Amino acid sequence: MASEPEQLNWSASLRIAHPSSIASKGLQGDKILLPQSALEQLLARAPSTYTPSTSHTFTAFDPFNPYAVSDARRERAQYRETSQQLPHPLMFQLVNQKNGNSVFAGIREFSANEDEVALSSYLIDALGIQAEEMQEAQKTEEGVVDLTDDEPTKKDGQALRITVKAKQLPKGTYVRLRPLEAGYNPDDWKSLLERQLRASFTTLTKDSILSVHGVKGEEFRFLVDKFLPEGDGICVVDTDLEVDIEPLNEEQARESLRQIAAKSQRAPGTAAGSSVGHTIDIWKHIDGQVLKGDYVDYDLPSWDRSRPIAIELTIHDDREIDLFVSPKSIRQRALPRETEHIFGDFSSPKDGVKRITIQTTNAELEGAESLLVSVHGFSLPGEDTAGSVPARYSLRAKVVDTSGSLAAPVDLSSSPPKSANEEQCRNCQQMIPKQTIVLHENFCLRNNIVCPQCKNVFQKRSVEWENHWHCPAHPESYGSSLLSKAKHDYVQHTAHTCTSCGPSSPFTFPSLPELARHCTTICPRKLILCQFCHLEVPQEGDPLDPSSEAETVLSGLTAHERADGGRTTDCHLCGAIVRLRDMAAHIAHHELDKARKPKPELCRDELCGRTLHGIGPRGQINGGTHMGQGPGNSLGLCSLCFAPLYVNMHDPEGKALRRRVERRYLTQLTAGCGKKWCQNEWCKTGRANRGLETLGTSVSTALPLVKPLLEAITDHSQSLHFCVDETSQRRKKTAEMLAAEGVWDLEWCIAAMEAEGGNLNKARGWLADWAPTKISR
């Protein structure tokens, strides 16, 4: 049987902070914020753990003094280390003093104002706190006093106070959830429930309502009604929790099965459902269909980025379908939706064609990996879409001419000339033959009417004319149906609240395009690809804090990246400890250092693939000389090439050295080195391997050829021609091919091959780290 968790004896009565003051914190699930003083009080009440010390040293202890020995033993016996540690995770019980409602919660951080506690929306609902109470408390905090109240002091600070008590719960092993509505398909919410419990919940409270938000904006609500071990709450952190979903009754179970079966018949990809999105290209159009309220998502991975691109949607059924486009980049990761998109078209086009043209100079295309395109079947909030028929459409992505043929104004002068036998009707502006113009105008004036704003012609008694409308605030918006008018009012003239930021007034916007602009710019829940943790995470930050936005603009890092980039790591070049967000600037300093580095000196031997002084472990030039392994000779040869010429004797004028050099040349020309890999043109074997004729078959014939080489021995600009080992010769050839690419100088290529033992791939990495480039890449 699991032991009862150790309890903390701490409680406090705190005032609830208004949601507008904590909107940027993004409190989710059962998380709360407590003031700093609460942490200090909890630490003071935490149980103390005593451990005998074995690591303390006493500087006054003398082991040869018997009195000091006894004193040290007595002091060690009395000394005990005291450590205070809070239980993990910390859990609390919240009690509404007004109605007695109780709920368990976990802590997010201790950053609330003194005498305040910040609650998530889940906790506010569980405690039974009404919006009117929150508004009344906000007025009280701001000093708004009702002068008509005879006893105003009774309301001060009492309306919204709750009791927060430390309460450790046992780790749960089983929980039973009951759906509050029929038709919940586990495929829609199972993974979302698991992710929400893991990310946002520390505890679960019996008889509470757990809400899970789906990817399409739907909400799944469950009643928590049973635990194991039994009790009023459990802890769901660091435990294997078995979740059982049971319907409230048999009638709900049958209705759920019926709705799931009906929904499967309208699943994406079926004849009665929406199409399945996929990757598209600019070479062909795509035919599809979409149900009301559904999205069909497409991905355009490549196009000619030097020319503008147009996304064109053709609607076949005269239905309300919207088109949204968002470039996918490290700063935009979410699929386009009506509440979150970069480019969108909510209009009701008369010709059934919607077109979004994106210019090459648009800043949103910077760093875009692809274009995300979504086709949305529009539906009004609360509209029943159960029996709707899919709307058919065609989608096409194509590049357009830079002259702007899609947006260029129509040149009326280029229109076909009027016929001499035709005359324009004064009512409908159509060209009519002259012999019938009088009859046409009489009929047209009796039956037709022209809209003075859009110049469209309608029958006077038609439904289209009765429903025809123009928006005074948006002159370009008009239509001829009740649905188009309701859609325009919903999109452009209805207040929309950002569900991620909160219900307070700064996050309520007068139209959907403005809400979408907020969700794709400063919204804390906007998804980004963090350049440090390489995960898709919310960008976080405070949208009401101008300094936070300014720091984002100046540093190019979101609030999440600034926090995540505070972690440190070792620089792979110099080993220094650097913060992740400062690594780019640190590497830039290395690039400046590389630009000033001198080229390494090479061994004077023409076939040798080594530097003169060696390379250090971190790209240091003359690394071998600094470690006492330099050549130490006057010929300009590396230590390995000079080794056969080395003699331990005093030779201040170098005469003996010249004789040894002469002897080696003569030996190479007359006898050769006998190595099958040798390519030395001053060696008999090397010339044979290269297919060249023999030089100096005897000493007498070879000596005149060697004398010019001996005369140039002191000129370090002239190469020497000694046979080398196969590895060194191969490195030299590989370095020459690497230098032929034109990125790095030959000296650096030879140094890279020497540092990496001849491995070409590692040599390229060494060059990228330590060598300056000849051209900008």
Coordinates of N, CA and C in Angstrom, one line a residue, residues 323-454:
L323 N -10.2 31.4 -48.9 CA -8.8 31.0 -49.3 C -7.8 31.7 -48.3
F324 N -6.9 30.9 -47.7 CA -5.9 31.4 -46.8 C -4.5 30.9 -47.2
V325 N -3.5 31.7 -47.1 CA -2.1 31.3 -47.4 C -1.2 31.9 -46.3
S326 N -0.3 31.0 -45.9 CA 0.8 31.4 -44.9 C 2.1 30.8 -45.4
P327 N 3.1 31.6 -45.5 CA 4.5 31.1 -45.8 C 4.9 30.3 -44.5
K328 N 5.5 29.1 -44.7 CA 6.0 28.3 -43.6 C 7.5 28.7 -43.4
S329 N 7.8 29.2 -42.3 CA 9.2 29.6 -41.9 C 9.4 29.3 -40.5
I330 N 10.6 29.7 -40.0 CA 10.9 29.4 -38.5 C 10.0 30.3 -37.7
R331 N 9.4 31.4 -38.2 CA 8.6 32.3 -37.5 C 7.1 32.0 -37.7
Q332 N 6.7 31.2 -38.7 CA 5.3 30.9 -38.9 C 5.2 29.4 -39.1
R333 N 4.6 28.7 -38.2 CA 4.5 27.2 -38.3 C 3.1 26.7 -38.4
A334 N 2.1 27.5 -38.0 CA 0.7 27.1 -37.9 C 0.1 27.0 -39.3
L335 N -0.8 26.1 -39.5 CA -1.6 26.0 -40.7 C -2.5 27.2 -40.8
P336 N -2.8 27.7 -42.0 CA -3.7 28.9 -42.2 C -5.1 28.5 -41.7
R337 N -5.6 29.4 -40.9 CA -7.0 29.3 -40.4 C -7.6 30.7 -40.5
E338 N -8.9 30.8 -40.4 CA -9.6 32.1 -40.5 C -9.1 33.0 -39.4
T339 N -8.7 32.5 -38.2 CA -8.2 33.3 -37.1 C -6.7 33.5 -37.1
E340 N -6.0 32.8 -38.0 CA -4.5 32.9 -38.0 C -4.0 32.6 -39.4
H341 N -3.7 33.7 -40.2 CA -3.2 33.5 -41.5 C -2.5 34.8 -41.9
I342 N -1.6 34.7 -42.9 CA -0.9 35.9 -43.4 C -1.7 36.6 -44.5
F343 N -2.1 35.8 -45.5 CA -2.9 36.3 -46.7 C -4.2 35.6 -46.6
G344 N -5.3 36.3 -46.8 CA -6.6 35.7 -46.8 C -7.6 36.5 -47.7
D345 N -8.6 35.7 -48.1 CA -9.6 36.3 -49.0 C -11.0 35.8 -48.5
F346 N -11.7 36.7 -47.8 CA -13.1 36.4 -47.3 C -14.2 36.9 -48.2
S347 N -13.8 37.4 -49.3 CA -14.9 38.0 -50.2 C -15.8 37.0 -50.8
S348 N -16.9 37.5 -51.4 CA -17.8 36.7 -52.1 C -17.8 37.1 -53.6
P349 N -16.8 36.6 -54.4 CA -16.7 37.1 -55.8 C -17.8 36.8 -56.7
K350 N -18.2 37.7 -57.5 CA -19.3 37.5 -58.4 C -18.9 36.5 -59.5
D351 N -17.7 36.5 -60.0 CA -17.3 35.5 -61.0 C -16.9 34.2 -60.5
G352 N -16.9 34.0 -59.2 CA -16.5 32.7 -58.6 C -15.1 32.4 -58.5
V353 N -14.2 33.4 -58.7 CA -12.8 33.2 -58.7 C -12.2 34.1 -57.6
K354 N -11.3 33.5 -56.7 CA -10.5 34.2 -55.7 C -9.1 34.0 -56.1
R355 N -8.3 35.1 -55.9 CA -6.9 35.1 -56.3 C -6.1 35.9 -55.3
I356 N -5.1 35.3 -54.7 CA -4.1 35.9 -53.8 C -2.8 35.9 -54.6
T357 N -2.3 37.1 -54.8 CA -1.0 37.3 -55.5 C 0.1 37.8 -54.5
I358 N 1.2 37.1 -54.4 CA 2.3 37.4 -53.5 C 3.5 37.9 -54.3
Q359 N 3.9 39.1 -54.1 CA 5.0 39.6 -54.8 C 6.4 39.1 -54.2
T360 N 7.4 39.1 -55.0 CA 8.7 38.6 -54.6 C 9.3 39.5 -53.5
T361 N 8.9 40.7 -53.4 CA 9.5 41.6 -52.4 C 8.8 41.6 -51.1
N362 N 7.8 40.7 -51.0 CA 7.0 40.6 -49.7 C 7.9 40.1 -48.6
A363 N 8.0 40.8 -47.5 CA 8.9 40.4 -46.4 C 8.5 39.0 -45.8
E364 N 7.2 38.6 -45.9 CA 6.8 37.3 -45.3 C 7.4 36.1 -46.0
L365 N 7.9 36.3 -47.3 CA 8.6 35.2 -48.0 C 10.0 35.0 -47.6
E366 N 10.6 35.9 -46.8 CA 12.0 35.7 -46.4 C 12.1 34.5 -45.5
G367 N 13.0 33.6 -46.0 CA 13.2 32.3 -45.2 C 12.1 31.3 -45.3
A368 N 11.2 31.5 -46.2 CA 10.0 30.6 -46.3 C 10.5 29.2 -46.9
E369 N 10.1 28.1 -46.2 CA 10.4 26.8 -46.7 C 9.4 26.4 -47.7
S370 N 8.1 26.8 -47.6 CA 7.0 26.4 -48.5 C 5.9 27.4 -48.3
L371 N 4.8 27.2 -49.1 CA 3.6 28.0 -48.9 C 2.5 27.0 -48.4
L372 N 1.9 27.3 -47.3 CA 0.8 26.6 -46.8 C -0.5 27.2 -47.3
V373 N -1.3 26.4 -48.0 CA -2.6 26.9 -48.6 C -3.7 26.1 -48.0
S374 N -4.8 26.8 -47.5 CA -5.9 26.2 -46.9 C -7.2 26.7 -47.6
V375 N -8.1 25.8 -47.9 CA -9.4 26.1 -48.5 C -10.4 25.8 -47.4
H376 N -11.2 26.8 -47.1 CA -12.1 26.7 -45.9 C -13.6 26.8 -46.4
G377 N -14.4 25.9 -46.0 CA -15.8 26.0 -46.2 C -16.5 26.8 -45.1
F378 N -16.8 28.1 -45.4 CA -17.3 29.0 -44.4 C -18.6 28.6 -43.8
S379 N -18.8 28.7 -42.5 CA -20.0 28.5 -41.8 C -20.1 29.5 -40.7
L380 N -21.3 30.0 -40.5 CA -21.6 31.0 -39.4 C -21.5 30.2 -38.1
P381 N -21.1 30.9 -37.0 CA -21.1 30.2 -35.6 C -22.5 29.7 -35.3
G382 N -22.6 28.5 -34.8 CA -23.8 27.9 -34.4 C -24.6 27.3 -35.6
E383 N -24.1 27.4 -36.8 CA -24.9 26.9 -37.9 C -24.8 25.4 -38.0
D384 N -25.9 24.7 -38.2 CA -25.9 23.2 -38.3 C -25.4 22.8 -39.6
T385 N -24.3 22.0 -39.6 CA -23.6 21.6 -40.8 C -23.7 20.1 -41.0
A386 N -24.6 19.4 -40.2 CA -24.7 18.0 -40.3 C -25.1 17.5 -41.7
G387 N -26.1 18.1 -42.3 CA -26.5 17.6 -43.6 C -26.0 18.4 -44.8
S388 N -25.0 19.1 -44.7 CA -24.5 20.0 -45.8 C -23.8 19.1 -46.8
V389 N -23.9 19.6 -48.1 CA -23.3 19.0 -49.2 C -21.9 19.6 -49.5
P390 N -20.9 18.9 -49.8 CA -19.6 19.5 -50.1 C -19.6 20.4 -51.3
A391 N -18.9 21.5 -51.1 CA -18.8 22.5 -52.2 C -17.5 22.2 -53.0
R392 N -17.7 22.2 -54.4 CA -16.6 21.8 -55.3 C -15.8 23.1 -55.7
Y393 N -14.5 22.9 -55.9 CA -13.6 24.0 -56.2 C -12.5 23.4 -57.1
S394 N -11.7 24.3 -57.6 CA -10.5 24.0 -58.3 C -9.4 25.0 -57.8
L395 N -8.2 24.5 -57.5 CA -7.1 25.3 -57.0 C -6.0 25.2 -57.9
R396 N -5.3 26.3 -58.1 CA -4.2 26.4 -59.0 C -3.2 27.4 -58.5
A397 N -1.9 27.0 -58.5 CA -0.8 27.9 -58.1 C 0.0 28.1 -59.4
K398 N 0.3 29.4 -59.7 CA 1.1 29.7 -60.9 C 1.8 31.0 -60.7
V399 N 3.0 31.0 -61.4 CA 3.7 32.3 -61.4 C 3.1 33.2 -62.4
V400 N 3.3 34.5 -62.2 CA 2.8 35.5 -63.1 C 3.9 36.4 -63.6
D401 N 3.6 37.2 -64.6 CA 4.6 38.1 -65.2 C 4.9 39.2 -64.2
T402 N 6.1 39.7 -64.2 CA 6.5 40.8 -63.3 C 5.8 42.1 -63.7
S403 N 5.2 42.1 -65.0 CA 4.5 43.3 -65.4 C 3.2 43.5 -64.6
G404 N 2.8 42.4 -63.9 CA 1.6 42.5 -63.1 C 0.4 42.4 -63.9
S405 N 0.3 41.3 -64.8 CA -0.8 41.2 -65.7 C -2.1 40.9 -64.9
L406 N -2.0 40.3 -63.7 CA -3.2 40.0 -63.0 C -3.8 41.2 -62.3
A407 N -2.9 42.2 -62.0 CA -3.4 43.4 -61.3 C -3.4 44.6 -62.1
A408 N -3.0 44.5 -63.4 CA -2.9 45.7 -64.2 C -4.3 46.2 -64.6
P409 N -4.5 47.5 -64.6 CA -5.8 48.1 -64.9 C -6.2 47.8 -66.4
V410 N -7.5 47.7 -66.6 CA -7.9 47.4 -68.0 C -7.8 48.6 -68.8
D411 N -7.2 48.4 -70.0 CA -7.1 49.6 -70.9 C -8.3 49.6 -71.8
L412 N -9.2 50.6 -71.5 CA -10.5 50.7 -72.3 C -10.2 51.0 -73.7
S413 N -9.1 51.7 -74.0 CA -8.9 52.1 -75.4 C -8.6 50.9 -76.3
S414 N -8.2 49.8 -75.7 CA -7.9 48.6 -76.5 C -9.1 47.7 -76.6
S415 N -10.3 48.1 -76.1 CA -11.5 47.3 -76.2 C -12.0 47.3 -77.7
P416 N -12.7 46.3 -78.1 CA -13.2 46.3 -79.5 C -14.0 47.6 -79.8
P417 N -13.9 48.1 -81.0 CA -14.6 49.4 -81.3 C -16.1 49.1 -81.4
K418 N -16.8 50.1 -81.1 CA -18.3 50.0 -81.2 C -18.7 49.9 -82.7
S419 N -19.8 49.1 -82.9 CA -20.3 48.9 -84.2 C -21.1 50.2 -84.6
A420 N -21.1 50.6 -85.8 CA -21.9 51.7 -86.3 C -23.4 51.5 -86.2
N421 N -23.8 50.2 -86.1 CA -25.2 49.8 -86.1 C -25.7 49.6 -84.7
E422 N -24.9 49.9 -83.7 CA -25.3 49.6 -82.3 C -25.3 50.9 -81.5
E423 N -26.1 50.9 -80.4 CA -26.3 52.1 -79.6 C -26.4 51.6 -78.1
Q424 N -25.9 52.3 -77.2 CA -25.8 51.9 -75.8 C -27.1 52.2 -75.1
C425 N -27.6 51.3 -74.3 CA -28.8 51.4 -73.5 C -28.5 52.4 -72.4
R426 N -29.4 53.3 -72.1 CA -29.2 54.3 -71.0 C -29.4 53.7 -69.7
N427 N -30.0 52.5 -69.6 CA -30.3 51.9 -68.3 C -29.3 50.8 -67.9
C428 N -29.1 49.8 -68.8 CA -28.2 48.7 -68.5 C -26.9 48.9 -69.1
Q429 N -26.6 49.9 -69.9 CA -25.3 50.2 -70.5 C -24.9 49.1 -71.5
Q430 N -25.8 48.3 -72.0 CA -25.4 47.3 -73.0 C -25.5 47.9 -74.4
M431 N -24.8 47.3 -75.4 CA -24.8 47.7 -76.8 C -26.0 47.0 -77.4
I432 N -26.9 47.8 -78.0 CA -28.1 47.2 -78.6 C -28.2 47.7 -80.0
P433 N -28.7 46.8 -81.0 CA -28.8 47.3 -82.4 C -29.8 48.5 -82.4
K434 N -29.5 49.4 -83.3 CA -30.3 50.7 -83.3 C -31.8 50.4 -83.7
Q435 N -32.0 49.4 -84.5 CA -33.4 49.2 -84.9 C -34.3 48.7 -83.7
T436 N -33.7 48.2 -82.6 CA -34.5 47.7 -81.5 C -34.2 48.4 -80.2
I437 N -33.4 49.5 -80.3 CA -33.0 50.2 -79.1 C -34.2 50.8 -78.3
V438 N -35.3 51.3 -79.1 CA -36.4 51.9 -78.4 C -37.2 50.8 -77.6
L439 N -37.4 49.7 -78.3 CA -38.1 48.6 -77.6 C -37.3 48.1 -76.4
H440 N -36.0 48.0 -76.6 CA -35.2 47.5 -75.5 C -35.2 48.4 -74.3
E441 N -35.1 49.7 -74.5 CA -35.1 50.7 -73.4 C -36.4 50.7 -72.7
N442 N -37.5 50.6 -73.4 CA -38.8 50.6 -72.7 C -39.0 49.4 -71.8
F443 N -38.5 48.2 -72.4 CA -38.6 47.0 -71.6 C -37.7 47.1 -70.4
C444 N -36.5 47.6 -70.6 CA -35.4 47.6 -69.6 C -35.8 48.5 -68.5
L445 N -36.4 49.7 -68.8 CA -36.7 50.6 -67.7 C -37.9 50.1 -66.9
R446 N -38.8 49.3 -67.5 CA -39.9 48.8 -66.7 C -39.5 47.6 -65.8
N447 N -38.5 46.8 -66.2 CA -38.2 45.6 -65.5 C -36.9 45.6 -64.8
N448 N -35.9 46.4 -65.2 CA -34.6 46.3 -64.7 C -34.2 47.5 -63.9
I449 N -33.3 47.4 -63.0 CA -32.8 48.5 -62.2 C -31.3 48.4 -62.0
V450 N -30.6 49.5 -62.0 CA -29.2 49.5 -62.0 C -28.7 50.0 -60.6
C451 N -27.9 49.3 -60.0 CA -27.3 49.7 -58.7 C -26.4 50.9 -58.9
P452 N -26.7 52.1 -58.3 CA -25.9 53.3 -58.6 C -24.4 53.1 -58.1
Q453 N -24.1 52.2 -57.2 CA -22.8 52.0 -56.7 C -21.9 51.1 -57.5
C454 N -22.4 49.8 -57.7 CA -21.6 48.8 -58.4 C -22.0 48.7 -59.8

